[in-house]
Tab-separated table of C-alpha atoms in Angstrom:
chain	number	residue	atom	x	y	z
A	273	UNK	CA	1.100	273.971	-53.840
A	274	UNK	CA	2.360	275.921	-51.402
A	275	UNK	CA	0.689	279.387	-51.714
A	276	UNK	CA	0.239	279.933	-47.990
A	277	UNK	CA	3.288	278.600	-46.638
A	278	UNK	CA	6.591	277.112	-47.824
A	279	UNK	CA	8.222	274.472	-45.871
A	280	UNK	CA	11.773	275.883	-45.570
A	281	UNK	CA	12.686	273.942	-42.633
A	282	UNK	CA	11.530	270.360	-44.040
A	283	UNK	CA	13.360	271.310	-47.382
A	284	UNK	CA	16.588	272.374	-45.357
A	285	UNK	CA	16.817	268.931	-43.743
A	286	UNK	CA	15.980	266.345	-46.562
A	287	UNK	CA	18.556	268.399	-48.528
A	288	UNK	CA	21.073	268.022	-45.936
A	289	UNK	CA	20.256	264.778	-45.419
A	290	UNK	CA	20.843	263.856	-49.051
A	291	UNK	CA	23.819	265.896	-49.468
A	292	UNK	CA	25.364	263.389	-46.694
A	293	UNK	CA	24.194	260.380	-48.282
A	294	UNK	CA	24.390	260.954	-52.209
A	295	UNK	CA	26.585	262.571	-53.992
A	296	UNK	CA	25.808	264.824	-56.875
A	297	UNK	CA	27.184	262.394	-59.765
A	298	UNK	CA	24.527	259.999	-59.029
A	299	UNK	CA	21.067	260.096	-61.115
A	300	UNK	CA	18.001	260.660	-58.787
A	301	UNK	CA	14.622	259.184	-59.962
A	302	UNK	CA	12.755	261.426	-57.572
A	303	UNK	CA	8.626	259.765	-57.134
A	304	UNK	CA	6.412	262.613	-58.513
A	305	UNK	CA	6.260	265.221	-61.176
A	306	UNK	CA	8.672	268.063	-60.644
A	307	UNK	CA	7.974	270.080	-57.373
A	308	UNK	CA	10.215	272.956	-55.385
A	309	UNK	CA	11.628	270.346	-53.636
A	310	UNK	CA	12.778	268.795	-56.863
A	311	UNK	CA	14.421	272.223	-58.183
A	312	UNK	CA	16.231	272.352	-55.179
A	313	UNK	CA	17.949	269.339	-55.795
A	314	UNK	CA	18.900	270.121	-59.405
A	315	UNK	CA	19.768	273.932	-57.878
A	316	UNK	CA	22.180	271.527	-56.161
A	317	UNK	CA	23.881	270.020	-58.831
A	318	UNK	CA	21.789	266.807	-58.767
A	319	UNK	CA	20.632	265.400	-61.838
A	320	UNK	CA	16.564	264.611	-60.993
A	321	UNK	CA	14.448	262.402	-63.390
A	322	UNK	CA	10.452	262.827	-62.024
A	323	UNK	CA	7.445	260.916	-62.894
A	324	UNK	CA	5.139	262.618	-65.583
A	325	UNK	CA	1.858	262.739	-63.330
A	326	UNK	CA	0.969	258.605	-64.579
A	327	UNK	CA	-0.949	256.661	-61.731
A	328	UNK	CA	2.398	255.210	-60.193
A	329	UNK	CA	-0.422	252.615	-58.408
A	330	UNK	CA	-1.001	251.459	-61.498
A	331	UNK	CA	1.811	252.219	-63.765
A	332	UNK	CA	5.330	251.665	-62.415
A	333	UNK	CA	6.913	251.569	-65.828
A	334	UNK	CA	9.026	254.755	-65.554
A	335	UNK	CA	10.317	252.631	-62.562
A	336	UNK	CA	11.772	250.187	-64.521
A	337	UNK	CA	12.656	252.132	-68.144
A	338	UNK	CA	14.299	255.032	-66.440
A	339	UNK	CA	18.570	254.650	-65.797
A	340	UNK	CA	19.181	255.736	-61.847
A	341	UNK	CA	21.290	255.649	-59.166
A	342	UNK	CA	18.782	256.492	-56.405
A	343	UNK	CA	15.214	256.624	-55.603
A	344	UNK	CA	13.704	259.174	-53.707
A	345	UNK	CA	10.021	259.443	-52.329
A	346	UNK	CA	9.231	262.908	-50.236
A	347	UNK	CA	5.721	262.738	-48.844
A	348	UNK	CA	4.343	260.429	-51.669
A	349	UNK	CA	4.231	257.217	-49.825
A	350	UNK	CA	1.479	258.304	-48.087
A	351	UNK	CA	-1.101	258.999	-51.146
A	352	UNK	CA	-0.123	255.789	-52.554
A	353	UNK	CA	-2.390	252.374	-51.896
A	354	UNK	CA	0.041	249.783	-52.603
A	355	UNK	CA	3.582	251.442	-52.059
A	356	UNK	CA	5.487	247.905	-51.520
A	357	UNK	CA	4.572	247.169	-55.648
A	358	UNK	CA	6.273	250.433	-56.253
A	359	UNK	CA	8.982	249.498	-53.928
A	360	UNK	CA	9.770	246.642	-55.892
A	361	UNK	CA	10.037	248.305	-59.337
A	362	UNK	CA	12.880	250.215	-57.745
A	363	UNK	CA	16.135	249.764	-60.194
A	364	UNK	CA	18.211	251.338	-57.771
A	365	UNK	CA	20.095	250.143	-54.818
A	366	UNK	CA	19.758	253.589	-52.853
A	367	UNK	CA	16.720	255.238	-51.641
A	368	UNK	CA	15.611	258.119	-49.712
A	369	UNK	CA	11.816	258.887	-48.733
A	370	UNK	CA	10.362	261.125	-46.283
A	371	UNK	CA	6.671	260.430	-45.137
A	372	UNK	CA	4.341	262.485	-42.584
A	373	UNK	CA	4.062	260.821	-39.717
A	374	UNK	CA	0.859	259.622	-37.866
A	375	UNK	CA	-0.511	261.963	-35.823
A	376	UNK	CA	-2.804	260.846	-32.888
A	377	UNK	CA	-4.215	263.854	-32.417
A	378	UNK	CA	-4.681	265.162	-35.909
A	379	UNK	CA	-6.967	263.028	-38.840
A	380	UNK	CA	-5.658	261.690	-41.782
A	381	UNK	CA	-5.498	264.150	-44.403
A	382	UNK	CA	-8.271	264.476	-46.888
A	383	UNK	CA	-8.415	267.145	-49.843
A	384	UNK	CA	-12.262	267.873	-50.458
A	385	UNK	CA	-11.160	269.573	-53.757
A	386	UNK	CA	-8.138	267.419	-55.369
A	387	UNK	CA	-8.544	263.770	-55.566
A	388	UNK	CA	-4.602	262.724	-55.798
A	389	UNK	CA	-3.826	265.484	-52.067
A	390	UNK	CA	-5.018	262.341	-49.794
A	391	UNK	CA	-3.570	260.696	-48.179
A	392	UNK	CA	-4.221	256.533	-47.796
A	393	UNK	CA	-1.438	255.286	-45.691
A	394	UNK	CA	-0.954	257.836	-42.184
A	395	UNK	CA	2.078	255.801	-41.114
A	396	UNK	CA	4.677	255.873	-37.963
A	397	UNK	CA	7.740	254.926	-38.286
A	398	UNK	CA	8.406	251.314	-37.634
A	399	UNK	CA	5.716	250.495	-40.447
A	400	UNK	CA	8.028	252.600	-43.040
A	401	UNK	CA	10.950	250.530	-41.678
A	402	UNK	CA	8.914	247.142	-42.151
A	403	UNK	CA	7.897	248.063	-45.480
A	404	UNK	CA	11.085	248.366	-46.935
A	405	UNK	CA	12.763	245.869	-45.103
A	406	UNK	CA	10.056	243.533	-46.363
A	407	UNK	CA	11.135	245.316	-50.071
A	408	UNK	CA	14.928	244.155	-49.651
A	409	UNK	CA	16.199	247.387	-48.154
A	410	UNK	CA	17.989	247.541	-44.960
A	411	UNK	CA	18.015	251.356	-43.461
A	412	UNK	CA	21.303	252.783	-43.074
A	413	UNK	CA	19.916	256.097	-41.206
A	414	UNK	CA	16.685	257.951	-39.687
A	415	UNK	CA	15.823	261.039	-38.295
A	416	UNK	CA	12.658	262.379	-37.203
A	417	UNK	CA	11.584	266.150	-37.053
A	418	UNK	CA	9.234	268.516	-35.834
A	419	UNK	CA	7.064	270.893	-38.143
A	420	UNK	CA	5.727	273.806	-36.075
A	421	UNK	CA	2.696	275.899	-37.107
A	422	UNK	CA	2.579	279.628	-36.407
A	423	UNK	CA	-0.691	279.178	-34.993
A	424	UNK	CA	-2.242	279.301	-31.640
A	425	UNK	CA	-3.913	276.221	-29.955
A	426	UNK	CA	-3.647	272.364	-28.607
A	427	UNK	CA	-2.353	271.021	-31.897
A	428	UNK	CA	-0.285	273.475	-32.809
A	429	UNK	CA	1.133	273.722	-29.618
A	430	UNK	CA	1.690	269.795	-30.130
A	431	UNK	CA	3.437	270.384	-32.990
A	432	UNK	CA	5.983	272.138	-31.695
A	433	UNK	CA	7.748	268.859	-29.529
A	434	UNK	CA	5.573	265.828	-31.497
A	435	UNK	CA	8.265	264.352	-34.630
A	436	UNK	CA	5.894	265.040	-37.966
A	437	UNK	CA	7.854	263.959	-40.236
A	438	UNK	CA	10.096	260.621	-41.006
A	439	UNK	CA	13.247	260.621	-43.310
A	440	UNK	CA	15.159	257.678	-43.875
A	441	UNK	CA	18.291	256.441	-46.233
A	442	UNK	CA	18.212	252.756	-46.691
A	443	UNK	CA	20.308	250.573	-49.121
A	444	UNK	CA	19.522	247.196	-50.914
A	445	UNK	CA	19.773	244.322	-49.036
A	446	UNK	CA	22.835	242.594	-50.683
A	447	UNK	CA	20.945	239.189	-50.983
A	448	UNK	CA	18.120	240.767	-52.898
A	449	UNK	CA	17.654	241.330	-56.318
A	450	UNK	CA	16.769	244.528	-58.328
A	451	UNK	CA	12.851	244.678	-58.754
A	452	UNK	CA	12.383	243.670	-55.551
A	453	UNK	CA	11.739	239.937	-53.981
């Protein structure tokens, strides 16, 4: 997945990001089958439950069989079609996900060789926020961050100032159920 590059500074702020909102004794259901970002977590004393590679558009069952404290979602929101029914298969009251942002000067991603790298949904931020406030969740923090590319050009050089990716910490809405509204 990440032969050509390895996204040490994305990594270095979702993990301290989570560190200040979760704490280790809490059971992650982390969206997705195990990844480095995933090891990471458990190399930080985090107990991580993953998805076993199902079609979590049209199987949320591990959603709703699995015991968890918090849900997490880095860059999966994106491939999925209907991320508001996975939203509300969500046991837990705590989530994090992270999600590329739009870019208006890039297209929206498209592997030619691997059908599940595409991306469906290229969102900004306030339709993340409406999304899960429309789920039940109210978000307690945000941040935004660059990615920069060690290339030379206009995009790249766009990349270097333009937010590319969108991390937020939100918490059930007290008047809303688990599994959603």
């Amino acid at each position: 997945m990440y032969e050509k590059t390895y996204p040490s500074k994305r990594f270095n702020i979702t993990l301290d990001f989570l560190k200040k909102h979760i704490k280790t004794t809490e059971t992650i259901f982390d969206l997705g089958v195990p990844n480095p970002f995933s090891k990471i977590m458990v190399a930080n004393g985090y107990t991580v439950i993953n998805t076993n590679g199902e079609d979590i558009d049209r199987d949320q069952s591990a959603l709703q069989n699995e015991n968890y404290e918090v849900f997490t979602g880095f860059e999966i929101f994106e491939h999925l079609l209907n991320p508001f029914t996975v939203l509300q298969n969500v046991k837990a009251d705590k989530l994090l996900i992270s999600i590329p942002l739009r870019l208006w000067f890039s297209p929206a991603y498209r592997s030619k060789t691997d059908m599940w790298d595409r991306h469906y949904h290229e969102f900004e931020d306030w339709q993340l926020d409406w999304l899960l406030e429309k789920a039940g969740f109210k978000i307690v923090d945000r941040v935004k961050f660059t990615h920069p590319v060690k290339k030379i050009g206009f995009r790249p050089l766009l990349r270097w100032f333009t937010p590319r990716y969108y991390l937020v910490y939100a918490e059930r809405s007290p008047l809303t159920p688990k599994g959603g509204i």
